[in-house]
Coordinates of N, CA, C and O in Angstrom, one line a residue:
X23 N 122.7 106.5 122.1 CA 121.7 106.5 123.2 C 121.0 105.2 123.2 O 120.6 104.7 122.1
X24 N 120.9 104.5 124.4 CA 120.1 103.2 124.4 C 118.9 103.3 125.0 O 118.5 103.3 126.2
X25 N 118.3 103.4 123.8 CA 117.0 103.8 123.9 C 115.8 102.8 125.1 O 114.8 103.2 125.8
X26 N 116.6 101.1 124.9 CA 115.7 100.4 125.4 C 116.0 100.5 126.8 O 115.1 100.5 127.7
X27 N 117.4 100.6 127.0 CA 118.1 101.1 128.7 C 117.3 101.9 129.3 O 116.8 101.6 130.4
X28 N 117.1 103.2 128.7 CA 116.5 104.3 129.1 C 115.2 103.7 129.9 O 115.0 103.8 131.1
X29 N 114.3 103.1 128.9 CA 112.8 103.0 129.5 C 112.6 102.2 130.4 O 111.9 102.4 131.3
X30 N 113.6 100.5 130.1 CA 113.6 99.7 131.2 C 114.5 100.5 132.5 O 114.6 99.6 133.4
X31 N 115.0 101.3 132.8 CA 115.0 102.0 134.1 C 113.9 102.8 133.8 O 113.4 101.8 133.2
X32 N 112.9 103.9 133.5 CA 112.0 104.0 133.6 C 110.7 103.4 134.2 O 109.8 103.9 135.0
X33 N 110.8 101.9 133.6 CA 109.6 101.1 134.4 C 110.1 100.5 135.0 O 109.3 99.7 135.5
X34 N 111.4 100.5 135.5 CA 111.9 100.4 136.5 C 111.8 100.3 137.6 O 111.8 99.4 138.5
X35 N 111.6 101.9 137.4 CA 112.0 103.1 138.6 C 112.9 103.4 139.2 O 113.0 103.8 140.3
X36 N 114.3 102.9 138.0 CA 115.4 103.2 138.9 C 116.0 104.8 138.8 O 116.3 105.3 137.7
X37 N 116.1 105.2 139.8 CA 116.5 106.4 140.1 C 118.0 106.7 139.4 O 118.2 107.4 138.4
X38 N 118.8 106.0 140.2 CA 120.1 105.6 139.8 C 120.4 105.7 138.2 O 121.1 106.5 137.7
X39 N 119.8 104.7 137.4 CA 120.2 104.3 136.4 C 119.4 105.4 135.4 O 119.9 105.7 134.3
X40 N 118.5 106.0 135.8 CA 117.8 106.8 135.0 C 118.6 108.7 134.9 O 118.5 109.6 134.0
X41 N 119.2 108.6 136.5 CA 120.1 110.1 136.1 C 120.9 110.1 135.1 O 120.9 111.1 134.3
X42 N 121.7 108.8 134.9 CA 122.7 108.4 133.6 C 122.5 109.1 132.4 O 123.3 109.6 131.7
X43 N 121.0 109.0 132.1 CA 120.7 109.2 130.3 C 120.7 110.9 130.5 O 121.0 111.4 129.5
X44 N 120.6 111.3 131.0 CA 120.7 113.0 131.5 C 121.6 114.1 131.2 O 122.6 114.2 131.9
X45 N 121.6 115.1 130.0 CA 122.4 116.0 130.2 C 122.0 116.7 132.0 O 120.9 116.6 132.4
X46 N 122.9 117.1 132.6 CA 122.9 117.9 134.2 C 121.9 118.7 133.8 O 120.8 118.3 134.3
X47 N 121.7 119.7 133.0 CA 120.5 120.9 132.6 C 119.5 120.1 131.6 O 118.4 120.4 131.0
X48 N 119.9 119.4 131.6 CA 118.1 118.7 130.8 C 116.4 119.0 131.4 O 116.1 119.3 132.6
X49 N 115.6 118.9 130.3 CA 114.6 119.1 131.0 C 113.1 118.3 130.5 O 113.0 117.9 129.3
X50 N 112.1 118.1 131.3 CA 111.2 116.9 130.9 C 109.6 117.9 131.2 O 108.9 118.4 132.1
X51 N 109.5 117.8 129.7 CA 107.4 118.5 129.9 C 106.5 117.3 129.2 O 106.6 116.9 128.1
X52 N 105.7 116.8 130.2 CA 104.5 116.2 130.5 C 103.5 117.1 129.6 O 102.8 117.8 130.3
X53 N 103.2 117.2 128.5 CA 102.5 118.7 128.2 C 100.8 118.0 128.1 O 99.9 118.8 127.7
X54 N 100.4 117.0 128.5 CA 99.2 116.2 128.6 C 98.1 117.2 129.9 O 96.9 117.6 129.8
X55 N 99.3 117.4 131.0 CA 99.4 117.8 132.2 C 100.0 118.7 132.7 O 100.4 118.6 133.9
X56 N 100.1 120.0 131.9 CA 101.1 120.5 131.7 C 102.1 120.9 132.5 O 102.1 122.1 132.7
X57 N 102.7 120.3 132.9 CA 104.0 120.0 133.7 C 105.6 120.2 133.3 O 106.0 119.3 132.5
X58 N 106.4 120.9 133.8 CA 108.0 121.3 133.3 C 108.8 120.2 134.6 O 108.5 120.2 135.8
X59 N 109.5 119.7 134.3 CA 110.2 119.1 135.3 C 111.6 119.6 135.0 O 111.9 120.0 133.9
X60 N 112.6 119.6 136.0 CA 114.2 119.6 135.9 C 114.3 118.0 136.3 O 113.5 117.6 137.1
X61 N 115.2 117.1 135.9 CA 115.8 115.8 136.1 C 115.4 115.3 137.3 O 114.7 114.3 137.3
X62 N 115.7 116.0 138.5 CA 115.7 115.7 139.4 C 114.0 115.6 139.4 O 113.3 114.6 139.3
X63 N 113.7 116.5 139.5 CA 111.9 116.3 139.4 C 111.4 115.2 139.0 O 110.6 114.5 139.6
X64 N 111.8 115.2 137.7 CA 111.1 114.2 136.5 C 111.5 112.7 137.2 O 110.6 111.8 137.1
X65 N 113.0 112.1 137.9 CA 112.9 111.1 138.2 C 112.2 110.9 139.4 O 111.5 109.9 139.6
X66 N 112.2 112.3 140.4 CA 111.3 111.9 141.2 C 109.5 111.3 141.2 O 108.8 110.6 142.0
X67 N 109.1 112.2 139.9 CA 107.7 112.0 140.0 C 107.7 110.9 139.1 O 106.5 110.6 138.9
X68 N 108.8 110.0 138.1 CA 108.7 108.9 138.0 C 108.9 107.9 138.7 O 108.4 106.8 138.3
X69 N 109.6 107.8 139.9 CA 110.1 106.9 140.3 C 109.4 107.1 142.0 O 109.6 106.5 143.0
X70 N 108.6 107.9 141.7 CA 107.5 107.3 143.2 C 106.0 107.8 142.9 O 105.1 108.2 143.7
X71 N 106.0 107.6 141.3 CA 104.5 107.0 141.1 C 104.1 105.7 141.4 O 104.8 104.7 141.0
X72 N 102.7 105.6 142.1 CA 102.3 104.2 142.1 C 102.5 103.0 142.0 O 101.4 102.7 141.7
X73 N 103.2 102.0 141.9 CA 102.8 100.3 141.2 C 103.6 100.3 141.0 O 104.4 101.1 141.3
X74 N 103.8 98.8 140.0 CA 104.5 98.2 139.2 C 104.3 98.1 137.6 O 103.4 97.5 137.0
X75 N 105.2 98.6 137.0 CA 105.3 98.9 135.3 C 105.9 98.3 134.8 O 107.1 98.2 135.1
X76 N 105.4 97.7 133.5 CA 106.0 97.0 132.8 C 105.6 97.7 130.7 O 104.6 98.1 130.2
X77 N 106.5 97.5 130.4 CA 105.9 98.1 128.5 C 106.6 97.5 127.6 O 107.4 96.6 127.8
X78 N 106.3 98.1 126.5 CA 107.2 97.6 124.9 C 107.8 98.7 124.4 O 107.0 99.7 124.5
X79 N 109.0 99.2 123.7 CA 108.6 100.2 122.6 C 108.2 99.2 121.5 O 108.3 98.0 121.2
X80 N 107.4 100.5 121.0 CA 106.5 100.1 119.8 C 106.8 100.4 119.0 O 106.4 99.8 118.0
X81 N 107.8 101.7 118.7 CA 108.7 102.5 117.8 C 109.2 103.0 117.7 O 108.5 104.0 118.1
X82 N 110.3 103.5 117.4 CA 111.3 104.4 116.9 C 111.9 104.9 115.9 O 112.6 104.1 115.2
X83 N 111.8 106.2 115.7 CA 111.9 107.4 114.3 C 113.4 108.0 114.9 O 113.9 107.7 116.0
X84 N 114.0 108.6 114.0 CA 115.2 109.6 114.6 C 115.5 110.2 113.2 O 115.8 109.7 112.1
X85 N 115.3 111.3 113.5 CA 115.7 112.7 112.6 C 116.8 113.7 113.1 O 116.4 114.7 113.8
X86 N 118.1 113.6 112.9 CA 118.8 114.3 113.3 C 119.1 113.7 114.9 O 119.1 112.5 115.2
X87 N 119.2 114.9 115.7 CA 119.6 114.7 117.1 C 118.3 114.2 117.9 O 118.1 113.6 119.0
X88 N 117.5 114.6 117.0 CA 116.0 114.2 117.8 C 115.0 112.4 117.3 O 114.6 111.8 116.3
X89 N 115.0 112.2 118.6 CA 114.3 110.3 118.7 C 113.0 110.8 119.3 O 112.9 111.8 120.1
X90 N 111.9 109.9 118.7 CA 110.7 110.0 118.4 C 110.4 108.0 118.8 O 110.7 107.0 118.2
X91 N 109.8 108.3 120.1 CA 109.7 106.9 121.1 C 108.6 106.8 121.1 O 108.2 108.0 121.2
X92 N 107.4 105.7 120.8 CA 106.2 104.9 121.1 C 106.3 103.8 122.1 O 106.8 102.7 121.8
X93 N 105.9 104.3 123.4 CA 105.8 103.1 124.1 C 104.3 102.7 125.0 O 103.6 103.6 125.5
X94 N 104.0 101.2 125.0 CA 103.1 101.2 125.6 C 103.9 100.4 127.0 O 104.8 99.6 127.1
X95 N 102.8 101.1 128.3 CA 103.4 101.1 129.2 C 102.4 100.4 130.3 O 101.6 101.3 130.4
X96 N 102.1 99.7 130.8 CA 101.0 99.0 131.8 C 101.9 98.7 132.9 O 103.1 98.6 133.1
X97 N 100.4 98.6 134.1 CA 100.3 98.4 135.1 C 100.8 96.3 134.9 O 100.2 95.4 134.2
X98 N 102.1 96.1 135.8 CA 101.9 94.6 135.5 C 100.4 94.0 136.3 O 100.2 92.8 136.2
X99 N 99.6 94.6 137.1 CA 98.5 93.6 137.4 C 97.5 94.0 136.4 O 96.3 93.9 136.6
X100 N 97.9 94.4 135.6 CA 96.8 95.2 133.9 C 95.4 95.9 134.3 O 94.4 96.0 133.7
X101 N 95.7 96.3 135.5 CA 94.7 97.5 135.9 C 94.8 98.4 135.2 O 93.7 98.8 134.9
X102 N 96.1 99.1 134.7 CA 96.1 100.2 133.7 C 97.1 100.4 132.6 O 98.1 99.8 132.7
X103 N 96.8 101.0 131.5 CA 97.6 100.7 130.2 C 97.5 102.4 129.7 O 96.6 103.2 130.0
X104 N 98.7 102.7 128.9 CA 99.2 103.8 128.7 C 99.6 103.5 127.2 O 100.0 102.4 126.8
X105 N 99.5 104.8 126.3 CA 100.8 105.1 125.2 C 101.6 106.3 125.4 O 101.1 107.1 126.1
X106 N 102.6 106.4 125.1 CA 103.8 107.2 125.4 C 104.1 107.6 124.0 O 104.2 106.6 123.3
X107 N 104.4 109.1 123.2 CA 105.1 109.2 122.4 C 106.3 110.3 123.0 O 105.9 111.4 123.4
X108 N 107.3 110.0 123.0 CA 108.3 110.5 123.8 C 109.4 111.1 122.3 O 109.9 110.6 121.3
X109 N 109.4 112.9 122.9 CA 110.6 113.3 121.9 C 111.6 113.5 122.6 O 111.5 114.2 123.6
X110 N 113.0 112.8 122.0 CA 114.1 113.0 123.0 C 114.8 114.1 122.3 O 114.7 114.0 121.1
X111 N 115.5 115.1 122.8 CA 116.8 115.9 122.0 C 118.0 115.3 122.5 O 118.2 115.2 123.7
X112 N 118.6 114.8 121.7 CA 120.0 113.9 122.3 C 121.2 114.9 121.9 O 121.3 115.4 120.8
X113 N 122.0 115.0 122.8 CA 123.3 116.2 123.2 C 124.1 115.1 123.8 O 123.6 114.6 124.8
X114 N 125.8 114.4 123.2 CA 126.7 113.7 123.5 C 126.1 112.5 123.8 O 126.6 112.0 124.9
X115 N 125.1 111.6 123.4 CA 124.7 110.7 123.9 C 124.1 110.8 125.4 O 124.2 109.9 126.2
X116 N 123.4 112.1 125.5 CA 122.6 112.2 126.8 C 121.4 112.4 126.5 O 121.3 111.6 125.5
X117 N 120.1 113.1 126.8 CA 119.1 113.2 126.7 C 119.0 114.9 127.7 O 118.8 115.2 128.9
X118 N 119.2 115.8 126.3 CA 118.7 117.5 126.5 C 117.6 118.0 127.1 O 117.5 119.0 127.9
X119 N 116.5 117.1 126.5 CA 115.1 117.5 126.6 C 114.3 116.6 126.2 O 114.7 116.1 125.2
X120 N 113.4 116.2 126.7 CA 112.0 115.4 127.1 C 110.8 115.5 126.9 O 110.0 115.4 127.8
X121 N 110.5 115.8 125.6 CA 108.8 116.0 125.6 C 107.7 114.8 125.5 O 107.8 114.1 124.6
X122 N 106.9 114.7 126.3 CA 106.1 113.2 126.3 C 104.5 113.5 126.7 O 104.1 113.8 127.8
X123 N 103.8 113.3 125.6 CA 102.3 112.9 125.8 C 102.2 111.7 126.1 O 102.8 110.8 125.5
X124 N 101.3 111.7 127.3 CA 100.7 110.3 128.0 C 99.2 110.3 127.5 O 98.5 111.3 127.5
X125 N 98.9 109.1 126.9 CA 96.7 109.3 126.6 C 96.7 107.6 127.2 O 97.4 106.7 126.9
X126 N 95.4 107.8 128.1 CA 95.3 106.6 128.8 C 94.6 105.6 127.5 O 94.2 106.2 126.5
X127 N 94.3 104.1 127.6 CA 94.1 103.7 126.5 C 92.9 103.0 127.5 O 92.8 102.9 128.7
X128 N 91.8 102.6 126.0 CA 90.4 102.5 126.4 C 89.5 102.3 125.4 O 89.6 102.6 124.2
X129 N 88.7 101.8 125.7 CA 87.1 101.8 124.6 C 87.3 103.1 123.6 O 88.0 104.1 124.0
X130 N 86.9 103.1 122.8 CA 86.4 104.6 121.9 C 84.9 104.5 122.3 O 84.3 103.5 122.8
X131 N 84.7 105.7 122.0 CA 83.6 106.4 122.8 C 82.6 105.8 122.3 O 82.7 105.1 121.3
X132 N 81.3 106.0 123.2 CA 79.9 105.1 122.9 C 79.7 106.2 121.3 O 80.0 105.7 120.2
X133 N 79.4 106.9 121.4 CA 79.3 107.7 120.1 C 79.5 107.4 118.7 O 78.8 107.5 117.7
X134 N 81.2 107.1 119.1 CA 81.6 106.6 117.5 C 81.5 104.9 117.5 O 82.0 104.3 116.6
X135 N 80.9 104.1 118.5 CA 81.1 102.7 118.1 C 79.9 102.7 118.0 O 79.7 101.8 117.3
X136 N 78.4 103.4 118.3 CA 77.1 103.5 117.3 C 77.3 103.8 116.4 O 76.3 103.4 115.7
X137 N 78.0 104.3 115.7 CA 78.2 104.5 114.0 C 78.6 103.4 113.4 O 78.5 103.1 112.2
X138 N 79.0 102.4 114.5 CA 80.2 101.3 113.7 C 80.9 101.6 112.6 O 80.6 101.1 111.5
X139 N 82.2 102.8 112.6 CA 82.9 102.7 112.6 C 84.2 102.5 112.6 O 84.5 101.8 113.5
X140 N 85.5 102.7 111.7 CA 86.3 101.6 112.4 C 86.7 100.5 112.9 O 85.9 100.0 113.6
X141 N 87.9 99.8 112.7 CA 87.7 98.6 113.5 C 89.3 98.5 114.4 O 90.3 99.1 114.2
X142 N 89.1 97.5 115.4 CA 90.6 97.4 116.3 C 91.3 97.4 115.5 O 90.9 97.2 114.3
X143 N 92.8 97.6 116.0 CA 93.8 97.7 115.3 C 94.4 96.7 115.4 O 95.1 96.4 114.5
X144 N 94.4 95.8 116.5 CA 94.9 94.6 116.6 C 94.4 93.3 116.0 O 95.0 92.2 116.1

């Protein structure tokens, strides 16, 4: 599975290139939002959301048939920024199933930075 293929059509938004990584019955849950997609769904409501995207993966785990994806994902005019941890079930070098929490990225809360706790991670 090419994992980096995958995402750069992702932020893509290529339609085309993104049916490819696809078992035919695959399936994609948003569970942030909780949302089930079939393929077709899932490229649709990726591939005519908003803007232009650009990201990194930041990581990748694989246990068995199952890949475990960190990606951060932004708006290229950096109006908005995302992390993605994406679990793939990989079936023949396709992609079975799709589970992905989206959490928008941001300040930590007024709350815990009056404690001064913590510090950036960067």
């Amino acid at each position: 599975m090419d994992l980096y293929g995958f995402w750069d059509a992702v932020l893509r938004q290529d339609a085309g290139r993104l049916r490819e990584y696809f078992c035919k019955d695959a399936y994609v849950n948003w569970h942030c939002t909780n949302e089930h997609f079939n393929v077709e769904e899932y490229i649709r409501a990726n591939c005519e959301y908003p803007g232009e995207w650009d990201g990194k993966i930041e990581r990748i785990e694989k246990t068995g048939n199952l890949w475990t994806v960190v990606v951060h994902v932004y708006a290229r005019d950096k109006t908005m920024s995302f992390h993605v941890v994406s679990f793939m079930k990989i079936e023949g070098k396709k992609i079975s199933s799709l589970d992905e929490y989206w959490g928008d990225d941001g300040a930590a809360p007024s709350w815990r930075l009056d404690k001064k706790i913590g510090t950036a991670i960067l």
